[in-house]
Amino acid sequence: MNYDFKDLAKHLGVSVGTISRVLAGRGDAARISKATQERIQTAAEKMGVQPNELARSLRTKKTRTIGLLVPDIANPFFASIAHYVEQRARSAGYSVLITESQELVEKEGEAGRLLFNRRVDGLIVAPVGDESSHLEELRLKGLPIVQVDRVFQSLQITAVVTDNFNAARQAVRHLIERGHRQIACLQGKAGGSVNQERVRGYLAALAEAGVPFKEKWLIGGSHSLESGHFEVTKMLNQKSRPTALLAISNMLALGTLKAARDLNLQIPTDLALVSFDDHPWTVLLSPSLTTMAQSVEDIGTLAFNELLAAIQATKPPSVKTIVLPAHLIVRESS
Amino acid sequence: MNYDFKDLAKHLGVSVGTISRVLAGRGDAARISKATQERIQTAAEKMGVQPNELARSLRTKKTRTIGLLVPDIANPFFASIAHYVEQRARSAGYSVLITESQELVEKEGEAGRLLFNRRVDGLIVAPVGDESSHLEELRLKGLPIVQVDRVFQSLQITAVVTDNFNAARQAVRHLIERGHRQIACLQGKAGGSVNQERVRGYLAALAEAGVPFKEKWLIGGSHSLESGHFEVTKMLNQKSRPTALLAISNMLALGTLKAARDLNLQIPTDLALVSFDDHPWTVLLSPSLTTMAQSVEDIGTLAFNELLAAIQATKPPSVKTIVLPAHLIVRESS
DNA sequence: GTGAAAGCGCTAACAT
DNA sequence: ATGTTAGCGCTTTCAC
């Protein structure tokens, strides 16, 4: 049971080198005779001999494995990205080691180090927090990295991101066109690039329309549904309420829906809502959500493509930031 | 940059053996003097020496990596399981290689083989289709495996599953208690254990209540939203309609919602709906869904625990099937 | 208390 | 057209 190249070599009376060449598909290149190739292939099949990828990796210094480091794989946004990354990876012959940072910088650092020690060929990361030294360290050790979603501009690391500034700006413009002037913004964890850009877009749209910004209407501080629920409830319980809200992520939109439902407020009548991300159920919510859809497929696919290019490059490729547009989908909530 | 044990050994004038013992945390057990341990630890830190897990794995024949093989990681049900598996795995010092079978038996076999060749210590799989020889093969090669969600009873492989028969039975009973006698069932891919059991539960509940089963009301054949949409639309366009429907998975429920919306039918007035799985947005859908909730946390956690036990066992542990109850959450749709 | 050496299962450079 | 050999970077047995 479970034979290796050596067993097969002994069995056929050839050297392990020959086995290696043939089973690695380099038989022709190494000018192994058709006959031996045939013999080896059939015997390998019959004995169930398959290469130990571990040994192969140790020798070749290539694992054909990449790491994917996201805050939470149960979050549909990251799950979708993982899906597309996995698809592209697989079709390019790569496997994916997935790890969650759980929104914690320390976990992210730890996980990154482990992934490096496992010698992944590259890393796709949706960074959390505002500390990036651990990523810089990995980059300096020669690990190809691509950032997705969130990004550190300070880093010399390629990124694939949505144009969050313009996405938020467009979302708020839409609300303004609908006649709203009292527009709140429910943000996630402050500090992250996504959050920053979206808030910036929110402010820009207000300014452009001459709508004054009220500090008390910039609420929130975490990306969880519960946080959104809590913060929106608090805000809607005040005497002076906004007539519209920009929720900066999918989970925050769900929290908002819950809060409105609890308080018996109608969306969009009492509060118009625009959110981010589109999922199969977004259209089936009550009310269906107006949203700025990011193309998770593009993000995942392009991220892997960029990573693969970096892995295969002989010299460090130029650092780019790929910015993808989001598009507005108007539904009942606004 | 990027020093290994040998460099460190040379630098400190000790042998690599000693470095290995200390950095693997076996310093005390190997009775290395406190002084040397200290010296090695500090130097390792300073030089950034960390073990190459690849080499370590090759030598110890343990990768501290498990494979997770699911049909589609973007499906919230599997994404949640992945989340809990990852959490437990990480806290036990394991990494997770994730692979999608895309509902294809061949891909599943291929992926399983690759995972084995990468020498994962164990595998958690949500099997697809009705062919299980590839899993049997892996088991015979000595790979510890745990099945989740779907299961092959014929295999001598531990499984963690929901009590699908009773879950469906309870769901249909609920509909019957609500006064329905014309109850349809929207199934997924026939043949899978999940589907079979749920359909069996549906039939049992009908029989127990003396409600005759109509073949034309057992519809469907794939787990996708689109399939659900299509099949339900077709059924609702007939002259004789059911008054209630059991949708056998989350995506099928969404498809049903879409169909009802398109046809301008009210749920639950025109059609009552009970579905499976509970997610943050399930309660926020229009209407909110009555559902049989499976405990994804238990499934993920128990699956990993069982796998870990099998990995650590010296002799093959007994094969068990862990059956978890689902619980009914009544909401607006029924 | 620590060093030396063999070897995990492959690949690749060098022979022939 | 194929064999031989020296590692890849660790762990572990056996010495001393």
XYZ file of C-alpha atoms (C1' of nucleotides) in Angstrom:
700
model
C 0.000 0.000 0.000
C 1.155 3.485 -0.800
C 4.236 2.979 -2.885
C 6.718 5.690 -3.756
C 9.056 6.283 -6.658
C 11.720 4.102 -5.122
C 9.424 1.093 -4.924
C 8.318 1.623 -8.457
C 11.903 2.005 -9.642
C 12.949 -1.210 -7.954
C 9.917 -2.980 -9.360
C 10.697 -1.916 -12.908
C 14.441 -2.060 -12.693
C 14.915 1.612 -13.548
C 16.241 4.498 -11.479
C 14.099 6.845 -9.421
C 15.409 9.645 -11.569
C 13.689 8.169 -14.572
C 10.495 7.673 -12.629
C 10.617 11.270 -11.536
C 11.165 12.552 -15.046
C 8.297 10.553 -16.459
C 5.755 11.133 -13.710
C 6.540 14.839 -13.664
C 5.634 14.919 -17.343
C 9.170 15.685 -18.370
C 9.594 12.327 -20.072
C 9.777 13.658 -23.580
C 11.946 16.595 -22.647
C 14.373 14.193 -20.993
C 14.161 11.916 -24.032
C 12.986 8.873 -22.165
C 12.018 6.187 -24.670
C 8.355 5.815 -25.411
C 8.605 2.231 -24.232
C 9.909 3.062 -20.743
C 7.484 5.921 -20.404
C 4.681 3.555 -21.185
C 5.961 0.955 -18.748
C 6.303 3.497 -15.995
C 2.911 5.066 -16.569
C 1.048 1.778 -16.486
C 2.930 0.418 -13.515
C 2.414 3.684 -11.629
C -1.280 3.507 -12.320
C -1.493 -0.104 -11.255
C 0.490 0.380 -8.061
C -1.220 3.664 -7.309
C 2.050 5.572 -7.236
C 1.564 9.294 -7.013
C 4.214 11.871 -6.200
C 4.571 13.071 -2.635
C 4.010 16.773 -3.179
C 5.675 17.586 0.096
C 8.985 16.139 -0.965
C 8.601 17.650 -4.375
C 7.941 21.062 -2.864
C 10.877 20.879 -0.533
C 13.126 20.141 -3.430
C 11.739 22.559 -5.994
C 10.986 25.343 -3.525
C 7.546 25.658 -5.001
C 4.448 24.449 -3.239
C 1.873 25.432 -5.816
C -0.119 26.621 -2.857
C -1.232 30.118 -2.044
C -2.529 31.562 1.176
C -5.805 33.428 1.436
C -6.088 35.552 4.536
C -9.489 37.128 5.199
C -11.227 38.495 8.280
C -14.108 36.025 8.220
C -14.862 33.364 5.658
C -18.504 33.201 6.746
C -18.980 36.772 5.553
C -20.593 36.369 2.123
C -18.363 39.020 0.606
C -15.197 37.153 1.504
C -16.778 33.791 0.828
C -17.458 34.917 -2.726
C -13.952 36.189 -3.178
C -12.642 32.892 -1.837
C -14.819 31.087 -4.341
C -13.407 32.923 -7.324
C -9.862 32.756 -6.051
C -10.217 29.034 -5.544
C -11.576 28.543 -9.037
C -8.774 30.404 -10.727
C -6.186 28.853 -8.462
C -7.375 25.367 -9.164
C -7.427 25.835 -12.873
C -3.868 27.119 -12.683
C -2.820 24.115 -10.632
C -2.688 25.829 -7.261
C -4.236 24.934 -3.930
C -5.512 27.451 -1.415
C -4.740 27.564 2.298
C -7.417 29.623 3.924
C -7.034 31.475 7.190
C -9.154 33.934 9.107
C -7.724 36.969 10.819
C -10.952 37.497 12.723
C -10.472 41.231 12.293
C -7.458 41.050 14.587
C -4.100 42.445 13.534
C -2.222 40.020 15.750
C -4.012 37.019 14.268
C -3.295 38.352 10.824
C 0.395 38.639 11.591
C 0.520 35.217 13.130
C -1.349 33.641 10.235
C 0.841 35.387 7.699
C 3.949 34.067 9.361
C 2.569 30.547 9.484
C 1.609 30.693 5.840
C 5.103 31.862 5.016
C 6.639 29.073 7.080
C 4.502 26.631 5.175
C 6.139 28.141 2.129
C 3.076 29.235 0.216
C 4.105 30.624 -3.161
C 2.051 33.746 -2.623
C -0.523 35.422 -0.450
C -3.828 37.145 -1.055
C -4.830 39.197 1.936
C -7.717 41.430 2.909
C -5.818 43.349 5.567
C -7.434 44.371 8.807
C -6.595 47.277 11.053
C -4.049 49.983 10.531
C -0.828 48.172 11.165
C 0.992 46.799 8.176
C 4.498 46.032 9.342
C 3.854 42.308 9.338
C 2.918 42.413 5.649
C 5.945 44.517 4.892
C 8.069 41.936 6.628
C 6.683 39.129 4.495
C 7.194 41.169 1.376
C 10.818 41.739 2.325
C 11.258 38.028 2.802
C 10.321 37.719 -0.848
C 6.724 36.550 -0.574
C 4.528 37.749 -3.453
C 1.452 39.422 -1.987
C -1.732 40.904 -3.357
C -4.068 42.950 -1.215
C -7.793 42.820 -1.859
C -10.692 44.884 -0.631
C -8.833 46.776 2.019
C -5.456 48.190 1.221
C -2.428 49.919 2.665
C -1.377 52.615 0.293
C 1.862 52.943 2.176
C 2.900 49.449 1.177
C 4.700 48.539 -2.007
C 2.176 45.790 -2.588
C -0.184 45.311 -5.506
C -3.826 45.751 -4.639
C -7.179 44.999 -6.205
C -9.872 47.215 -4.802
C -13.187 48.789 -5.502
C -13.296 52.495 -6.170
C -14.779 53.079 -2.765
C -14.594 56.837 -2.853
C -16.664 57.146 -6.013
C -18.936 54.306 -5.020
C -19.957 56.053 -1.814
C -20.127 59.373 -3.606
C -22.453 57.971 -6.202
C -24.590 56.311 -3.561
C -25.031 59.540 -1.654
C -25.658 61.488 -4.855
C -28.444 59.078 -5.561
C -29.973 59.845 -2.182
C -29.620 63.557 -2.779
C -31.315 63.222 -6.152
C -34.134 61.505 -4.360
C -34.509 64.722 -2.411
C -32.755 63.810 0.802
C -30.709 66.370 2.687
C -30.526 64.690 6.060
C -28.201 61.832 5.249
C -26.428 59.754 7.843
C -23.567 57.358 7.333
C -23.123 54.098 9.193
C -19.481 53.204 9.050
C -17.483 50.147 10.010
C -14.189 50.020 11.774
C -12.578 53.420 11.361
C -9.037 53.423 10.053
C -9.365 50.834 7.344
C -8.944 52.078 3.810
C -12.371 50.907 2.718
C -14.072 52.765 5.472
C -11.975 55.857 4.999
C -12.611 56.068 1.292
C -16.305 55.492 1.619
C -16.652 58.111 4.307
C -14.615 60.466 2.163
C -16.993 59.812 -0.726
C -19.949 60.427 1.525
C -18.516 63.752 2.645
C -17.607 64.747 -0.886
C -21.106 64.119 -2.185
C -22.569 66.171 0.636
C -20.146 69.013 0.033
C -20.733 69.009 -3.712
C -24.451 69.356 -3.159
C -24.021 71.988 -0.501
C -25.527 69.737 2.140
C -24.020 70.454 5.531
C -22.335 67.562 7.291
C -23.480 66.753 10.813
C -20.971 64.955 12.917
C -23.591 63.132 14.929
C -24.758 61.427 11.769
C -21.503 59.708 11.133
C -22.062 56.689 13.332
C -20.758 53.173 13.803
C -17.416 51.582 14.453
C -17.542 47.900 13.596
C -18.594 45.800 10.633
C -20.927 43.481 12.515
C -24.661 43.246 12.088
C -25.071 43.758 15.818
C -23.070 46.947 15.805
C -25.192 48.303 12.966
C -28.347 47.329 14.766
C -27.248 49.045 17.950
C -25.951 52.248 16.406
C -28.903 52.796 14.118
C -31.345 52.124 16.916
C -29.584 54.719 19.015
C -29.650 57.269 16.229
C -33.275 56.698 15.304
C -34.290 57.144 18.902
C -33.112 60.740 18.912
C -35.580 63.527 18.278
C -33.928 64.770 15.096
C -33.599 61.931 12.626
C -31.964 61.654 9.226
C -34.221 60.767 6.299
C -31.629 58.602 4.631
C -28.693 56.411 5.514
C -25.649 55.069 3.739
C -24.660 51.737 5.259
C -21.081 51.024 4.441
C -21.231 47.238 4.266
C -23.650 44.390 3.780
C -23.784 43.347 7.412
C -24.392 46.917 8.510
C -27.319 47.133 6.112
C -28.838 44.058 7.681
C -28.391 45.617 11.113
C -30.141 48.732 9.862
C -33.043 46.705 8.529
C -33.377 45.016 11.866
C -33.302 48.316 13.734
C -35.977 49.817 11.496
C -38.123 46.757 11.912
C -37.778 46.857 15.703
C -38.739 50.522 15.796
C -41.572 49.937 13.391
C -40.174 52.392 10.888
C -40.800 51.998 7.186
C -37.979 51.863 4.697
C -37.757 53.868 2.511
C -40.577 56.121 3.767
C -39.146 56.859 7.182
C -35.573 56.148 6.248
C -34.094 55.563 2.827
C -31.223 53.107 2.727
C -28.353 52.515 0.366
C -25.878 49.795 1.085
C -22.886 47.963 -0.337
C -22.510 44.548 -1.952
C -25.016 42.491 -3.838
C -25.982 38.928 -3.010
C -28.631 36.522 -4.210
C -30.883 37.471 -1.320
C -30.369 41.234 -1.443
C -33.194 41.566 -3.912
C -35.457 39.419 -1.765
C -35.058 41.351 1.458
C -37.861 43.438 2.799
C -37.484 45.965 1.337
C -35.137 44.936 -1.435
C -31.905 46.871 -1.082
C -30.550 49.622 -3.221
C -26.884 48.862 -3.267
C -23.484 49.639 -4.691
C -22.447 46.291 -6.090
C -18.807 45.384 -6.104
C -17.701 42.791 -8.558
C -16.444 40.042 -6.323
C -15.759 37.919 -9.346
C -13.401 40.507 -10.770
C -11.751 41.071 -7.438
C -11.091 37.383 -6.874
C -10.069 36.627 -10.413
C -7.825 39.623 -10.893
C -6.228 39.164 -7.508
C -5.217 35.646 -8.382
C -4.035 36.638 -11.822
C -1.857 39.368 -10.390
C -0.489 37.033 -7.781
C 0.286 34.383 -10.351
C 2.096 36.935 -12.487
C 4.163 37.970 -9.488
C 4.935 34.359 -8.619
C 6.064 33.567 -12.136
C 7.963 36.799 -12.689
C 11.711 36.557 -12.614
C 12.157 40.061 -11.316
C 9.809 41.785 -8.862
C 6.981 43.101 -11.041
C 5.855 46.666 -10.770
C 3.426 47.457 -8.010
C -0.012 48.383 -9.231
C -3.296 49.273 -7.697
C -6.189 47.959 -9.727
C -9.293 49.977 -9.048
C -12.616 48.462 -10.020
C -15.806 50.447 -10.400
C -18.859 49.625 -8.340
C -22.266 50.058 -9.867
C -25.491 51.324 -8.413
C -28.493 49.009 -8.327
C -31.626 50.887 -7.391
C -34.289 48.923 -5.576
C -37.042 49.549 -3.069
C -34.993 50.786 -0.132
C -34.308 54.222 -1.594
C 17.707 37.381 4.860
C 15.768 34.269 5.592
C 18.131 32.189 7.638
C 17.607 28.560 8.472
C 18.657 26.315 11.329
C 22.029 25.666 9.754
C 22.885 29.349 9.566
C 21.841 29.829 13.140
C 23.825 26.800 14.246
C 26.947 28.045 12.546
C 26.418 31.494 13.997
C 26.153 30.173 17.533
C 28.638 27.357 17.250
C 26.124 24.662 18.107
C 24.707 21.828 16.029
C 21.519 22.018 14.010
C 20.211 19.199 16.138
C 20.303 21.418 19.159
C 18.611 24.247 17.297
C 15.888 21.895 16.219
C 15.331 20.598 19.716
C 15.059 24.052 21.183
C 12.956 25.700 18.496
C 10.581 22.743 18.418
C 10.007 23.311 22.121
C 11.700 20.083 23.070
C 14.570 21.872 24.782
C 13.715 20.817 28.282
C 12.831 17.283 27.284
C 16.192 16.976 25.578
C 17.864 18.498 28.631
C 19.445 21.374 26.811
C 20.917 23.777 29.336
C 18.900 26.851 30.156
C 21.802 28.946 28.956
C 21.943 27.449 25.453
C 18.179 27.531 25.151
C 18.238 31.199 25.981
C 21.028 31.893 23.513
C 19.240 30.074 20.755
C 15.878 31.693 21.392
C 17.246 35.219 21.346
C 19.430 34.671 18.312
C 16.550 33.032 16.446
C 14.359 35.991 17.214
C 17.008 38.461 16.136
C 17.837 36.684 12.910
C 14.204 35.912 12.175
C 14.792 32.209 12.033
C 11.610 30.202 11.794
C 11.283 26.532 10.948
C 10.548 25.527 7.387
C 7.319 23.632 7.940
C 7.725 21.846 4.651
C 10.953 20.186 5.684
C 9.561 19.519 9.105
C 6.494 17.870 7.602
C 8.496 15.728 5.249
C 10.514 14.453 8.130
C 7.769 13.970 10.703
C 5.123 12.810 8.253
C 2.704 15.252 9.749
C 1.649 18.435 8.015
C -0.716 19.798 10.638
C -2.922 20.601 7.684
C -6.353 19.258 6.903
C -8.324 19.369 3.699
C -11.835 20.746 3.484
C -13.689 19.644 0.394
C -17.065 21.282 -0.230
C -19.242 21.790 -3.294
C -19.140 25.585 -3.202
C -17.527 27.827 -0.646
C -19.702 30.761 -1.699
C -22.769 28.891 -0.496
C -23.447 30.379 2.931
C -24.083 26.985 4.442
C -20.650 25.694 3.502
C -19.027 29.032 4.189
C -20.294 28.836 7.756
C -19.068 25.309 8.182
C -15.702 26.363 6.810
C -15.643 29.192 9.309
C -16.146 26.924 12.290
C -13.802 24.285 10.992
C -11.140 26.908 10.469
C -11.584 28.269 13.968
C -11.242 24.904 15.637
C -8.437 23.882 13.345
C -6.472 26.997 14.035
C -6.836 26.735 17.767
C -5.589 23.165 17.537
C -2.614 24.249 15.479
C -3.898 23.076 12.117
C -4.203 24.855 8.793
C -6.989 24.265 6.296
C -6.616 23.610 2.588
C -9.926 24.393 0.993
C -11.149 22.954 -2.277
C -14.403 23.057 -4.159
C -15.880 20.047 -5.865
C -18.338 22.220 -7.759
C -20.931 19.489 -7.317
C -18.910 17.274 -9.625
C -17.865 13.800 -8.592
C -14.816 13.853 -10.830
C -13.595 17.129 -9.354
C -14.154 15.730 -5.915
C -12.061 12.687 -6.690
C -9.327 14.745 -8.259
C -9.267 17.173 -5.361
C -9.207 14.364 -2.823
C -6.249 12.786 -4.518
C -4.388 16.076 -4.660
C -5.066 16.736 -1.003
C -3.757 13.280 -0.212
C -0.658 13.853 -2.287
C -0.089 17.044 -0.377
C -0.191 14.819 2.655
C -2.959 16.489 4.613
C -3.349 14.792 7.975
C -7.083 14.429 7.472
C -10.023 15.388 5.331
C -13.447 16.847 5.964
C -15.699 16.348 2.991
C -19.262 17.184 2.057
C -19.592 14.529 -0.623
C -21.428 15.157 -3.831
C -23.168 12.686 -6.080
C -23.664 8.995 -5.552
C -20.248 7.632 -6.246
C -18.000 7.077 -3.273
C -15.203 4.837 -4.467
C -12.713 7.690 -4.482
C -13.348 8.337 -0.791
C -13.070 4.658 -0.034
C -9.730 4.642 -1.806
C -8.413 7.468 0.317
C -9.640 5.785 3.458
C -7.811 2.610 2.478
C -4.657 4.607 1.989
C -4.969 5.517 5.638
C -6.331 9.040 5.391
C -8.621 9.965 8.284
C -11.882 11.307 6.861
C -15.026 12.837 8.272
C -18.111 13.378 6.154
C -20.349 16.346 6.826
C -23.792 17.321 5.650
C -24.132 14.693 2.982
C -23.090 11.176 3.750
C -22.526 7.741 2.290
C -23.944 5.218 4.678
C -22.170 2.506 2.767
C -18.786 3.914 3.711
C -16.908 3.052 6.870
C -16.354 6.728 7.472
C -17.440 8.856 10.406
C -20.102 11.409 9.578
C -21.611 14.483 11.191
C -25.051 15.172 9.827
C -28.352 16.761 10.562
C -31.304 14.497 11.242
C -32.728 15.333 7.862
C -35.535 12.833 7.961
C -37.028 14.210 11.145
C -36.261 17.780 10.183
C -38.312 17.503 7.006
C -40.979 15.538 8.823
C -41.304 18.213 11.454
C -41.395 20.937 8.824
C -44.219 19.260 6.957
C -46.092 18.510 10.169
C -45.946 22.194 10.910
C -47.554 22.923 7.544
C -50.209 20.315 8.169
C -50.962 21.813 11.572
C -51.427 25.110 9.812
C -54.199 23.398 7.883
C -52.427 22.627 4.632
C -53.171 19.416 2.740
C -51.798 20.367 -0.663
C -48.096 20.350 0.105
C -45.402 20.302 -2.524
C -41.727 19.573 -2.078
C -38.944 21.292 -3.960
C -35.951 19.012 -3.891
C -32.330 19.402 -4.889
C -30.189 16.915 -6.676
C -31.820 13.538 -6.267
C -29.588 10.766 -5.032
C -27.721 12.635 -2.326
C -28.356 11.474 1.207
C -29.586 14.879 2.342
C -32.149 15.042 -0.382
C -33.244 11.470 0.077
C -33.738 11.799 3.799
C -35.630 15.040 3.517
C -37.919 13.687 0.845
C -38.445 10.603 2.976
C -39.382 12.847 5.910
C -41.767 14.778 3.698
C -43.475 11.584 2.573
C -43.604 10.216 6.111
C -45.305 13.329 7.443
C -47.863 13.205 4.660
C -48.548 9.520 5.249
C -48.864 9.961 9.002
C -51.472 12.633 8.507
C -53.290 10.666 5.871
C -52.531 13.258 3.238
C -52.187 11.662 -0.185
C -48.916 12.199 -2.000
C -49.040 13.617 -5.506
C -46.089 12.824 -7.666
C -46.351 16.038 -9.651
C -45.702 17.996 -6.466
C -42.320 16.518 -5.889
C -40.363 18.872 -8.101
C -36.809 20.080 -8.621
C -33.467 18.489 -9.317
C -30.676 20.886 -8.483
C -29.667 23.003 -5.522
C -29.360 26.272 -7.371
C -31.506 29.337 -6.910
C -32.222 29.357 -10.620
C -33.452 25.800 -10.625
C -35.794 26.586 -7.734
C -37.042 29.661 -9.502
C -37.739 27.757 -12.685
C -39.398 24.718 -11.137
C -41.633 26.663 -8.795
C -42.694 29.009 -11.554
C -43.639 26.031 -13.677
C -45.633 24.464 -10.877
C -47.444 27.632 -9.893
C -48.472 28.179 -13.468
C -50.528 24.998 -13.485
C -54.245 25.159 -12.794
C -54.134 23.058 -9.632
C -51.695 24.571 -7.193
C -50.398 23.423 -3.836
C -51.075 25.710 -0.863
C -47.732 25.035 0.758
C -44.185 24.142 -0.181
C -41.214 22.603 1.538
C -38.016 23.944 -0.016
C -35.201 21.595 0.731
C -32.342 24.078 0.908
C -31.617 27.752 1.405
C -30.961 28.553 -2.228
C -34.134 26.791 -3.310
C -36.105 28.903 -0.848
C -34.691 32.035 -2.436
C -35.675 30.747 -5.841
C -39.182 30.143 -4.550
C -39.397 33.656 -3.185
C -38.352 35.003 -6.527
C -40.911 32.902 -8.372
C -43.723 34.013 -6.078
C -42.699 37.610 -6.491
C -42.621 37.310 -10.278
C -46.078 35.754 -10.340
C -47.350 38.302 -7.880
C -48.347 35.655 -5.404
C -48.375 36.345 -1.686
C -46.450 34.210 0.737
C -47.855 32.754 2.958
C -51.389 33.560 1.749
C -51.134 31.996 -1.686
C -48.310 29.664 -0.815
C -46.868 28.842 2.583
C -43.165 28.156 2.616
C -40.872 26.274 4.944
C -37.206 26.067 4.163
C -33.876 24.869 5.537
C -30.954 26.699 7.124
C -30.903 29.933 9.031
C -28.751 32.934 8.187
C -28.525 36.510 9.400
C -30.701 37.675 6.561
C -33.304 34.916 6.706
C -35.308 36.892 9.215
C -35.080 40.023 7.088
C -36.388 38.537 3.893
C -39.799 39.387 2.589
C -41.503 37.494 4.075
C -39.183 36.296 6.805
C -38.675 32.568 6.411
C -39.942 29.772 8.536
C -37.051 27.400 8.531
C -35.498 24.242 9.904
C -32.247 25.534 11.269
C -29.235 23.270 11.208
C -26.495 24.028 13.635
C -23.602 24.797 11.365
C -21.485 25.594 14.376
C -21.999 22.114 15.787
C -21.430 20.494 12.432
C -18.159 22.310 11.843
C -16.886 21.980 15.369
C -17.794 18.339 15.838
C -16.463 17.404 12.432
C -13.086 18.835 13.288
C -13.082 17.278 16.722
C -13.835 13.872 15.274
C -11.193 14.298 12.650
C -8.617 15.356 15.209
C -9.437 12.336 17.332
C -8.966 10.093 14.313
C -5.682 11.772 13.435
C -4.325 11.387 16.929
C -5.639 7.864 17.479
C -3.074 5.101 17.376
C -5.538 2.546 16.099
C -8.373 3.301 13.680
C -11.161 4.669 15.877
C -14.652 3.284 15.625
C -16.812 4.697 12.882
C -19.701 6.760 14.149
C -22.473 8.755 12.650
C -23.253 11.811 14.705
C -26.786 12.963 14.059
C -27.690 16.488 15.077
C -31.240 17.710 15.501
C -32.538 20.629 13.484
C -34.999 23.005 15.059
C -38.015 24.720 13.660
C -38.106 28.517 13.617
C -41.543 29.774 12.739
C -41.699 33.107 10.947
C -43.951 34.877 8.482
C -43.677 32.536 5.522
C -45.891 29.831 7.009
C 24.043 18.355 27.625
C 25.176 18.213 22.884
C 27.138 16.569 18.296
C 27.230 13.524 14.175
C 24.878 11.290 10.760
C 21.211 9.137 8.447
C 17.152 9.890 6.023
C 12.042 11.790 4.866
C 10.820 11.367 -0.970
C 11.673 13.757 -4.221
C 14.618 16.753 -8.330
C 18.444 18.168 -11.128
C 23.119 18.463 -12.414
C 26.401 15.610 -14.165
C 27.767 11.290 -15.931
C 27.980 7.780 -19.352
C 18.303 7.321 -23.254
C 19.100 6.531 -18.433
C 21.846 5.986 -13.969
C 24.293 8.271 -10.014
C 24.626 11.519 -6.666
C 24.013 15.375 -3.883
C 21.060 17.897 -1.684
C 16.134 20.585 -0.111
C 15.817 21.767 5.708
C 14.479 19.629 8.974
C 14.133 15.436 13.071
C 15.858 11.738 15.601
C 18.769 7.881 16.971
C 22.935 6.857 18.704
C 27.240 8.471 20.475
C 30.130 10.549 23.853
